[in-house]
Coordinates of C-alpha atoms and ligand atoms in Angstrom, one line a residue:
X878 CA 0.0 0.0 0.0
X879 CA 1.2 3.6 -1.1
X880 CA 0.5 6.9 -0.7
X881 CA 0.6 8.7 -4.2
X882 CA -0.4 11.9 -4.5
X883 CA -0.6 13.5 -8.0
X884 CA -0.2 16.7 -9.1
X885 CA -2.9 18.0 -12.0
X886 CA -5.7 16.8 -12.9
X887 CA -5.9 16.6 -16.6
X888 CA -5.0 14.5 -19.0
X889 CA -2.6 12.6 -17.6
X890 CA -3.5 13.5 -14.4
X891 CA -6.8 11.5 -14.2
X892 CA -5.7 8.2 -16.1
X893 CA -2.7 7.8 -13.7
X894 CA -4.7 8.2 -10.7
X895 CA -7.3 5.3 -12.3
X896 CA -4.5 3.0 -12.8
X897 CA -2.6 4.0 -9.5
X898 CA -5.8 2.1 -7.8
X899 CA -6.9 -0.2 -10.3
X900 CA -3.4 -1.4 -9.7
X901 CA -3.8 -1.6 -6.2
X902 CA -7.5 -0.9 -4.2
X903 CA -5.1 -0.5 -0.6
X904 CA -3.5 3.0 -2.3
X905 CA -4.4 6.1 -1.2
X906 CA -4.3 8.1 -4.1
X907 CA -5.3 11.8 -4.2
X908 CA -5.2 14.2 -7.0
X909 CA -4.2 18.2 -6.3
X910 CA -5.5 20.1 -8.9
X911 CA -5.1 24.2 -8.9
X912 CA -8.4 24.9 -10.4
X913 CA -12.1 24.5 -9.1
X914 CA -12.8 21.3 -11.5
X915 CA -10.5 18.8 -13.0
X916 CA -9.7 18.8 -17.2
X917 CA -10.5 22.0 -17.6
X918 CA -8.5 22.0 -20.5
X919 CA -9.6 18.7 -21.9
X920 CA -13.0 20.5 -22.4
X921 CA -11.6 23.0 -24.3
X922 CA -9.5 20.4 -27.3
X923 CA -10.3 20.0 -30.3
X924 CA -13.0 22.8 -30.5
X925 CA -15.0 21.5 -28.0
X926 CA -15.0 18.3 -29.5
X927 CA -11.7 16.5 -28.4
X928 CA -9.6 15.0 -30.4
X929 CA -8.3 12.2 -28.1
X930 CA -6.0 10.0 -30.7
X931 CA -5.1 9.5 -33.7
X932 CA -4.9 5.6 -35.5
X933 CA -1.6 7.0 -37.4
X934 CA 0.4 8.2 -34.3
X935 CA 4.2 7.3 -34.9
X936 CA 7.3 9.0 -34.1
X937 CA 7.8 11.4 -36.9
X938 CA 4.5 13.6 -35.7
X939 CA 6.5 14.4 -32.3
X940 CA 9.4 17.1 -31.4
X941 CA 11.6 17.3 -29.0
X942 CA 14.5 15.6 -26.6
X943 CA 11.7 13.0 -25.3
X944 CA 10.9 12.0 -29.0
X945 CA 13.6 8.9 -29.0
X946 CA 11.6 7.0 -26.2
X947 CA 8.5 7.4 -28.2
X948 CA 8.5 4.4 -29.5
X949 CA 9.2 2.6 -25.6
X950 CA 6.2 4.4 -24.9
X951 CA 3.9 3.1 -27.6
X952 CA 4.9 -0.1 -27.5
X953 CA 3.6 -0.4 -23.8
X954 CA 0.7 1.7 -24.2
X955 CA -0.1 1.8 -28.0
X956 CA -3.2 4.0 -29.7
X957 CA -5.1 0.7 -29.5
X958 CA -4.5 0.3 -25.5
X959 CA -5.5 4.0 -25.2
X960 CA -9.0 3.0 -26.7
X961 CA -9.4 0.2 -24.9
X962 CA -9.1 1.6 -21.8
X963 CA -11.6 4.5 -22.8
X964 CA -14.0 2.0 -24.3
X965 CA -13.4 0.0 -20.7
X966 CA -14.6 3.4 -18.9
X967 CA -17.6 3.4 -21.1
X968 CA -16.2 6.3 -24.2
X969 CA -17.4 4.8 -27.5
X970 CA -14.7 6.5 -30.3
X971 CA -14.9 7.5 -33.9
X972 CA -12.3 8.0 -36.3
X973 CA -12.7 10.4 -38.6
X974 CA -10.1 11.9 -41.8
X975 CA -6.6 11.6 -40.7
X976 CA -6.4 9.5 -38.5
X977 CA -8.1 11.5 -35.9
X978 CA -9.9 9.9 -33.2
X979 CA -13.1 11.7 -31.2
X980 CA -16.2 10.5 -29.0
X981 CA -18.5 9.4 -31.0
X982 CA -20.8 12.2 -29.3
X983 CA -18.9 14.7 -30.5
X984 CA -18.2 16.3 -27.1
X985 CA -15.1 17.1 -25.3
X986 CA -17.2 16.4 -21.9
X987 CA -18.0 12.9 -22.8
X988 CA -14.2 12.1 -22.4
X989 CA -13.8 14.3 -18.9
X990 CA -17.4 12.7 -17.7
X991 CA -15.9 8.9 -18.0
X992 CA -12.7 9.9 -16.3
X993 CA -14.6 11.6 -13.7
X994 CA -17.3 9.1 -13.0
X995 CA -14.3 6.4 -12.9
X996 CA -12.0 8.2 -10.2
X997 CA -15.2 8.9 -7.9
X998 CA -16.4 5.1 -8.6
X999 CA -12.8 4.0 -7.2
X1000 CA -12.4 6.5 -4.3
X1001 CA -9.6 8.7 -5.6
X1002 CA -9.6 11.6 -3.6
X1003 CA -10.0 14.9 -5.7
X1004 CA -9.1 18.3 -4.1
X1005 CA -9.8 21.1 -6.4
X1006 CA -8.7 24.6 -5.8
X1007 CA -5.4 23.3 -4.5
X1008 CA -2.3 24.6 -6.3
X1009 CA 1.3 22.8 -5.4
X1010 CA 3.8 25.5 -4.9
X1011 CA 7.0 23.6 -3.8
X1012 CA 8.1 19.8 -3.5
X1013 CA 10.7 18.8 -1.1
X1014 CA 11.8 14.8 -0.4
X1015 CA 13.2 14.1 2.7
X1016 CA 13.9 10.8 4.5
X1017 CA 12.3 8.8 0.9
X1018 CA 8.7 11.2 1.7
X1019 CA 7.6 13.7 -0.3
X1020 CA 6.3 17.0 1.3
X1021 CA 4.3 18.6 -1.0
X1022 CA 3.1 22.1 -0.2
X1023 CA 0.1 24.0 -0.9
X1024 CA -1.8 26.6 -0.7
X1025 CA -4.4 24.4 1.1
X1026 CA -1.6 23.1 3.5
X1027 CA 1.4 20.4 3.4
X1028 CA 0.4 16.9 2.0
X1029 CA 3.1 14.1 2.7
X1030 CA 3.6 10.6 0.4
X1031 CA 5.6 7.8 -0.6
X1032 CA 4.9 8.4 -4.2
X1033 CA 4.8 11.4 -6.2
X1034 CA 2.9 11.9 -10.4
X1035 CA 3.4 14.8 -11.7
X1036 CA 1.1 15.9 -14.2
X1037 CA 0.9 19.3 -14.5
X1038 CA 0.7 20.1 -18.3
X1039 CA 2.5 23.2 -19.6
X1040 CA 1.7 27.3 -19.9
X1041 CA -0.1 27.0 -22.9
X1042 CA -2.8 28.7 -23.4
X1043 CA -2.6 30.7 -19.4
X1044 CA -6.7 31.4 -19.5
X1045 CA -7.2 28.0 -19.1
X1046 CA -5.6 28.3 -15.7
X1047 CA -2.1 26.6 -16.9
X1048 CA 1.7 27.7 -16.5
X1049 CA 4.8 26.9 -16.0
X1050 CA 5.6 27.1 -11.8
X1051 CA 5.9 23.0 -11.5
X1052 CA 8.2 22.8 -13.7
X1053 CA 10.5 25.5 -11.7
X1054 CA 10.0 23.4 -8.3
X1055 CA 11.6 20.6 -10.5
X1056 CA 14.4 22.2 -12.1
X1057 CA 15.3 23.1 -8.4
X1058 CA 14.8 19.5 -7.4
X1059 CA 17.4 18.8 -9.7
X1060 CA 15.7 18.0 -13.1
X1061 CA 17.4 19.9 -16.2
X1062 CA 14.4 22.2 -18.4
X1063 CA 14.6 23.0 -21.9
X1064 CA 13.8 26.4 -23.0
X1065 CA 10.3 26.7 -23.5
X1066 CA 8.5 27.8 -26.8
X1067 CA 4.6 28.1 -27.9
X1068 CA 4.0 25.3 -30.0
X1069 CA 0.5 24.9 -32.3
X1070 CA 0.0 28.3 -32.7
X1071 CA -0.2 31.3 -35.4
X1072 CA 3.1 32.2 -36.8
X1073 CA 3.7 36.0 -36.3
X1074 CA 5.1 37.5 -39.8
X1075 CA 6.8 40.6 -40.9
X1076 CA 4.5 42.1 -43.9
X1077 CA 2.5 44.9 -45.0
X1078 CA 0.2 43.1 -47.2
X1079 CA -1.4 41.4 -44.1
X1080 CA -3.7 43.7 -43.5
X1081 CA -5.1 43.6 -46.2
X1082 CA -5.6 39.5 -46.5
X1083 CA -7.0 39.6 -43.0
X1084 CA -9.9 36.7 -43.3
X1085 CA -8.6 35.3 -46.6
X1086 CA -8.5 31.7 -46.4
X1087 CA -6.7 29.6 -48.9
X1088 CA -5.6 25.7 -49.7
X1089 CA -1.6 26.0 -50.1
X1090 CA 1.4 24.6 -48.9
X1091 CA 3.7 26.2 -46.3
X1092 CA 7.2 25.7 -46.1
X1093 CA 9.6 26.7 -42.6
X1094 CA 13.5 27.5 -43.9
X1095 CA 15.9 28.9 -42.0
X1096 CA 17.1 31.3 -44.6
X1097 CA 17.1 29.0 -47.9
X1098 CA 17.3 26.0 -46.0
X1099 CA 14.3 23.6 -45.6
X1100 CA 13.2 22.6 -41.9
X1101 CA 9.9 21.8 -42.6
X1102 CA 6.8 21.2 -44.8
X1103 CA 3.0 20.8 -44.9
X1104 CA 0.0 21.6 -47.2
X1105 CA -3.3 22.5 -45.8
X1106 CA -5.6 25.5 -45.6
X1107 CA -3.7 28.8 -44.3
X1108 CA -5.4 31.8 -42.8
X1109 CA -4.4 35.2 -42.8
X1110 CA -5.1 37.4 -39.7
X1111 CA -4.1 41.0 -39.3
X1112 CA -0.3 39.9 -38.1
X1113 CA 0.0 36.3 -38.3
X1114 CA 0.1 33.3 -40.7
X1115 CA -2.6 30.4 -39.0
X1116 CA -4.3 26.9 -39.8
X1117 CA -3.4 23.6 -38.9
X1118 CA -0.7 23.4 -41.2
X1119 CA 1.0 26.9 -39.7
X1120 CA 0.5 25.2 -36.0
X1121 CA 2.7 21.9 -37.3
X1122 CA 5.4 24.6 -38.6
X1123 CA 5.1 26.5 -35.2
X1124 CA 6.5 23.4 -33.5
X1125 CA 9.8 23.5 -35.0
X1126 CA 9.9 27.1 -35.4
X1127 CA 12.9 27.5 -32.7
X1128 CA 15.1 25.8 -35.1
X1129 CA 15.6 28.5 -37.4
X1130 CA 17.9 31.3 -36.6
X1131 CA 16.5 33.7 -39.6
X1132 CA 13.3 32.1 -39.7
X1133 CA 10.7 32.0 -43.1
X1134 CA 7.6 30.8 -44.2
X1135 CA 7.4 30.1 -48.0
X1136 CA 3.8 29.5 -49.2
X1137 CA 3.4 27.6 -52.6
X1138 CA -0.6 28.8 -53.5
X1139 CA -0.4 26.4 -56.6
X1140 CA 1.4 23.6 -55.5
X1141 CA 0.0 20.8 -57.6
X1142 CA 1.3 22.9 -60.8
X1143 CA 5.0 24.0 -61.9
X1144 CA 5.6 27.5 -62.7
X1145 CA 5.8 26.7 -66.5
X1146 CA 1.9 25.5 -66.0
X1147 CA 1.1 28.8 -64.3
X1148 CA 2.7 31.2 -66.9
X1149 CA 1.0 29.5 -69.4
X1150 CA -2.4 30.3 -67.1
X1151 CA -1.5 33.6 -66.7
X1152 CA -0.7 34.1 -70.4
X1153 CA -4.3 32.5 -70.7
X1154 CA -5.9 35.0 -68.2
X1155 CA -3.7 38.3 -70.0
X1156 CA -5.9 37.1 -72.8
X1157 CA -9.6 36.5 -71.3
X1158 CA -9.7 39.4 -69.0
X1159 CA -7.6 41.9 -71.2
X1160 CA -9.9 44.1 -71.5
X1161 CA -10.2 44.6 -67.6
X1162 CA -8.4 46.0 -65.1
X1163 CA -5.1 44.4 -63.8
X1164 CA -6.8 42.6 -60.4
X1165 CA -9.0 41.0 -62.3
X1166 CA -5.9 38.6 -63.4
X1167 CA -6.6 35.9 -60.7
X1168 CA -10.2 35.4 -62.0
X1169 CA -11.2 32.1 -61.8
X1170 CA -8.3 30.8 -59.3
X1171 CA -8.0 33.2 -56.3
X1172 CA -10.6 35.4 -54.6
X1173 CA -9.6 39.3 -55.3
X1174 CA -8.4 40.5 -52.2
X1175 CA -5.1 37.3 -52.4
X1176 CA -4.8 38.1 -56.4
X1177 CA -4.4 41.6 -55.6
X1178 CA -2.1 41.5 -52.7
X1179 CA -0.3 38.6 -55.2
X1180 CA 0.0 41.4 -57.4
X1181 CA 1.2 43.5 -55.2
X1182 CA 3.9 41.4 -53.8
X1183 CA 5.2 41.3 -57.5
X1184 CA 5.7 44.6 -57.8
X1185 CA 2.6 45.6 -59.5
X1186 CA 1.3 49.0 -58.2
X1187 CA -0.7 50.8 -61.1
X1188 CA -4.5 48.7 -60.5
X1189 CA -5.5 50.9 -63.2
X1190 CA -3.8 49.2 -66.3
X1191 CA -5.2 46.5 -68.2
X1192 CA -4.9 42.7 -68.0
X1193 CA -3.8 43.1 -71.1
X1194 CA -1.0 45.1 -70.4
X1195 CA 0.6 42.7 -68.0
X1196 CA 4.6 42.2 -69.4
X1197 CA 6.7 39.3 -69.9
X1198 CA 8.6 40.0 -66.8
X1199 CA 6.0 40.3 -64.6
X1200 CA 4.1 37.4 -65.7
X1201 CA 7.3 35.7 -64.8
X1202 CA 7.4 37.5 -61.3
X1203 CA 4.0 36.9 -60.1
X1204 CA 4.5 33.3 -61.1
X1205 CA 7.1 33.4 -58.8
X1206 CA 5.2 35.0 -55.8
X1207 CA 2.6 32.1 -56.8
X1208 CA 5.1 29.2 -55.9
X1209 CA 7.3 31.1 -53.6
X1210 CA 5.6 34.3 -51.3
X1211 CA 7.7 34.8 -49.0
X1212 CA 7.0 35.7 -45.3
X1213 CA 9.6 36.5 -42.6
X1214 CA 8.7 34.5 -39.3
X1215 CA 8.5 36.0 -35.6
X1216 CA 9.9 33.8 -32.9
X1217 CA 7.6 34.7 -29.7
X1218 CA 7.2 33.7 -26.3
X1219 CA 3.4 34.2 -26.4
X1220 CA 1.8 31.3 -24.9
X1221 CA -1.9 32.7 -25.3
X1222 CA -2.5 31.4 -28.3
X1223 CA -0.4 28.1 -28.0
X1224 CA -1.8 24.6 -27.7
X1225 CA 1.2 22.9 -26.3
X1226 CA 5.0 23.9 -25.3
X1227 CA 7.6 22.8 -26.8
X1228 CA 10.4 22.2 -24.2
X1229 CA 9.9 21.0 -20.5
X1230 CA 12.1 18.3 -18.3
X1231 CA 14.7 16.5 -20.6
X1232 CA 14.0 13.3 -22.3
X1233 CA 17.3 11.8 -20.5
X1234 CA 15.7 11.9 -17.3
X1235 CA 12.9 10.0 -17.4
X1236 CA 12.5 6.1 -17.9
X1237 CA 10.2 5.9 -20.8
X1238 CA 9.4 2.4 -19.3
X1239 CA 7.6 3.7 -15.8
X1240 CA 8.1 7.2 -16.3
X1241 CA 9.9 7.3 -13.0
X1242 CA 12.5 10.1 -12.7
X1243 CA 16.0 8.7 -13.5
X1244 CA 16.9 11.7 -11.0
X1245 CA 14.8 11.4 -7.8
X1246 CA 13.6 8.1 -7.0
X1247 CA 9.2 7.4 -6.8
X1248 CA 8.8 10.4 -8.8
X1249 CA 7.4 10.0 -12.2
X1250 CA 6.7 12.5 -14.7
X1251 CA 4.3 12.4 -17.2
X1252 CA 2.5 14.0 -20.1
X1253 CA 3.3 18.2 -21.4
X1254 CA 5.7 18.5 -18.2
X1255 CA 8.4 16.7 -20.5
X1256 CA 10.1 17.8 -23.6
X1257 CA 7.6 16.4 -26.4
X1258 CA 5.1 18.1 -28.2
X1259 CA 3.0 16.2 -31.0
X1260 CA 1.7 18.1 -34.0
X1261 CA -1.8 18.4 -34.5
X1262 CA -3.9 15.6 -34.6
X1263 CA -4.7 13.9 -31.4
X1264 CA -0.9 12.9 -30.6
X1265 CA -0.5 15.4 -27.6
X1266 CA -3.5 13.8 -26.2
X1267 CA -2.5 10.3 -27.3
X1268 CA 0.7 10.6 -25.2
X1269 CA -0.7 12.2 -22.1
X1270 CA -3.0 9.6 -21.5
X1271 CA -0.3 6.2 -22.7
X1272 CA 2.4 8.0 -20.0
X1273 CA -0.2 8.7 -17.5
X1274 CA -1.1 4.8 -17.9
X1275 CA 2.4 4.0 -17.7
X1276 CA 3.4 6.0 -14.3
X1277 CA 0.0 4.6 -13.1
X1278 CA 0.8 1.4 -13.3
X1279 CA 4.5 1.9 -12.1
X1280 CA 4.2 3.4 -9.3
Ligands
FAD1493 C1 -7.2 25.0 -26.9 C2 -6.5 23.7 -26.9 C3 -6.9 22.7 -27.8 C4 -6.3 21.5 -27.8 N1 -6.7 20.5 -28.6 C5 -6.1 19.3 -28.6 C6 -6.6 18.2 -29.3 O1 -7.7 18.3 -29.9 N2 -5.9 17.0 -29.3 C7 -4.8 16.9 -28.6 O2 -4.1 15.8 -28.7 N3 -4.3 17.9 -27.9 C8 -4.9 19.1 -27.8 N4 -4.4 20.1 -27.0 C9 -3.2 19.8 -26.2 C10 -3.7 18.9 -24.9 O3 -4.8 19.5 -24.3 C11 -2.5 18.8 -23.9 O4 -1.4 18.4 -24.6 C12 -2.9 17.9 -22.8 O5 -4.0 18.3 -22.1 C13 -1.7 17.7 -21.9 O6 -2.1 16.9 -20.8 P1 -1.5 17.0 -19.4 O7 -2.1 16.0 -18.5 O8 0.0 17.0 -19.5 O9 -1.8 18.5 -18.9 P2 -3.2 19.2 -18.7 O10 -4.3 18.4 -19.4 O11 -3.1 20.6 -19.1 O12 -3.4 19.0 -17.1 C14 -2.6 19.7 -16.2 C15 -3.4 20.0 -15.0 O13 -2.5 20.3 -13.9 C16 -3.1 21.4 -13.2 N5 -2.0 22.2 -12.6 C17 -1.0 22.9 -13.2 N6 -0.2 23.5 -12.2 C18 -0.6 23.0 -11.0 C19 -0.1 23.2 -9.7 N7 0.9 23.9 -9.4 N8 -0.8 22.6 -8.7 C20 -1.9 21.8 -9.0 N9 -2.4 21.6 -10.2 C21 -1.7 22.2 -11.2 C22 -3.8 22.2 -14.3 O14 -4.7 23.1 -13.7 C23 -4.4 21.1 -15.1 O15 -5.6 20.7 -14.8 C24 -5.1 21.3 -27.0 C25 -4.7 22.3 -26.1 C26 -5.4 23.5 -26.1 C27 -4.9 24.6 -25.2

């Protein structure tokens, strides 16, 4: 029989607690959780609708110094084991395009309600409103303190999820009690989140929406790729495909996003087009070029971005050369990037305790023995999809049953 306490209630939280006593009925097991409820934040995923999985996981969709024990991970508690247990608590799942995995009801709630309903059937003790604000060991017990007074135990999860997104009630003070417990941080970034860029066309392709595909270079060289729909907001580049670029955004020293807006065609197939459209629309003015492939305001700031400034010249009177040069914005517009340290907008962080110290098997602490560590408090972020999910809930299992 142990005493485990664990620190958060989400994600993570909530599955290791389950398994903590599954494992063993005799354990005292009691979750501290900062806010008034637990998985807040779980309500909030996938617009309400939370995307818990995704069938497709695999190492390539993660980041960071964790990222080599994925594998260890999965192979304990796979995608399928994740389901099972959910479909144990009562969760029926759907998977819908990509790979992505949701209730079949369509509600975040669904997944916090069988969490819930299975900690209180068990007798896990919940206190809400409790925030941890410093973690000492001494003599192999853990003295835990809070706001709501000092808990002691044998066995300590923590679970405490990351600063993004702060008005959901999250940040980043767990993760300084363990740095001064011993535990070496990363630097911490926003991760699946608008990319902030450096151009005075935005304004005026606020709201325009557009299929493309976005690539992250540092200078000329290629980091990363991915095609989707982009959205432009008054200062920022966003859509799913942005978020995945976000992730890996620290890697570049001079960062910037190309964006191909034709990438199924090569430029010699566009310049043809645009010959085409010199033709058709000649007789109107310039803007008009795009007819028929991009909504105005993107062919005029297209245009724009090529040099173009007189709006009052004819279709017709496009030149060779620019033909040439807003074929070139087409396949190539290039944005310079914005590294920030704005978490509001951020669905994960990338960064947190290093990979190294944590066995990937139990998710113990290779630092401080009966401490485990376990879903956004390490360094691994998942693109978007379900994986961030997916891996909170397989390491939550893990410490669970460890412990
Ligand atoms: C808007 C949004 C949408 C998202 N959508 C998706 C999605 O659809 N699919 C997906 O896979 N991922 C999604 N994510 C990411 C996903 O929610 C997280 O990766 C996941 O919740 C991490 O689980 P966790 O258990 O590590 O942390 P959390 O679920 O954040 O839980 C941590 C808990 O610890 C508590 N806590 C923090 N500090 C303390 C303290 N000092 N004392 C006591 N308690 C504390 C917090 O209040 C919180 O309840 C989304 C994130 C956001 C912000």
């Amino acid at each position: 029989m142990s005493n485990i306490i664990i620190v958060g209630g989400g994600a993570s939280g909530m599955f290791a607690a389950i398994k903590a006593k599954e494992n063993n009925p005799q354990n005292n097991v009691t979750i501290l959780e900062a806010q008034s409820r637990v998985g807040r934040k779980l309500l909030s995923t996938g617009n309400g609708r939370c995307n818990l999985s995704n069938i497709g996981c695999s190492k390539s969709c993660y980041h960071g110094s964790f990222r080599k024990y994925i594998d260890t991970v999965y192979d304990i508690c796979s995608v399928d084991r994740v389901l099972k247990e959910f479909s144990t608590l009562g969760l029926i799942t759907i998977v819908e395009d990509e790979g992505r995995v949701y209730p079949i009801s369509n509600h975040a709630g669904a997944v916090l309600d069988v969490l819930r309903f299975r900690l209180e059937s068990l007798g896990v003790k919940v206190d809400c409103d409790t925030r941890v604000n410093d973690i000492s060991k001494n003599n192999n017990v853990f003295e835990v303190t809070t706001n709501n007074g000092v808990y002691n135990c044998d066995k300590l999860i923590v679970c405490s999820g990351s600063c993004a997104s702060p008005k959901l009630g999250s940040d980043s003070g767990v993760l300084r009690i363990l740095k001064n417990l011993g535990h070496c941080v990363t630097p911490l970034s926003p991760a699946l989140c608008p990319i902030r860029v450096k151009s005075n066309l935005l304004t005026s392709l606020k709201g325009v929406r557009v299929f493309g595909k976005v690539s992250l270079c540092d200078n000329e060289s290629l980091i990363k790729e991915e095609y989707g729909e982009i959205q432009f907001t008054d200062n920022s580049l966003s859509g799913i495909c942005v978020f995945n670029l976000s992730s890996v955004l620290k890697k570049a020293k001079r960062p910037v996003i190309s964006i191909d807006l034709l990438p199924y065609s090569d430029k010699k197939y566009i310049i043809k087009t645009l010959y085409k459209h010199k033709v058709l629309f000649g007789d109107m003015p310039i803007e008009n070029l795009f007819t028929g492939i991009f909504v105005k305001k993107l062919g005029i700031a297209a245009l724009k971005q090529a040099g173009i400034t007189s709006f009052s010249r004819k279709t017709i009177s496009i030149t060779d050369e620019e033909v040439t040069a807003v074929a070139e914005v087409i396949k190539g517009w290039r944005f310079t990037a914005l590294k920030s340290n704005d978490f509001t907008h951020a669905q994960v962080v990338s960064g947190g305790v290093a990979g190294g110290e944590i066995n990937p098997y139990s998710m113990e602490s290779t630092i401080i023995k009966n401490l485990y560590i376990c879903g956004e408090v390490i360094d691994i972020d998942g693109d978007c999809g379900g994986y961030n999910l997916q891996f909170a809930f397989a390491s939550g299992i893990i410490a669970g049953e460890n412990v």
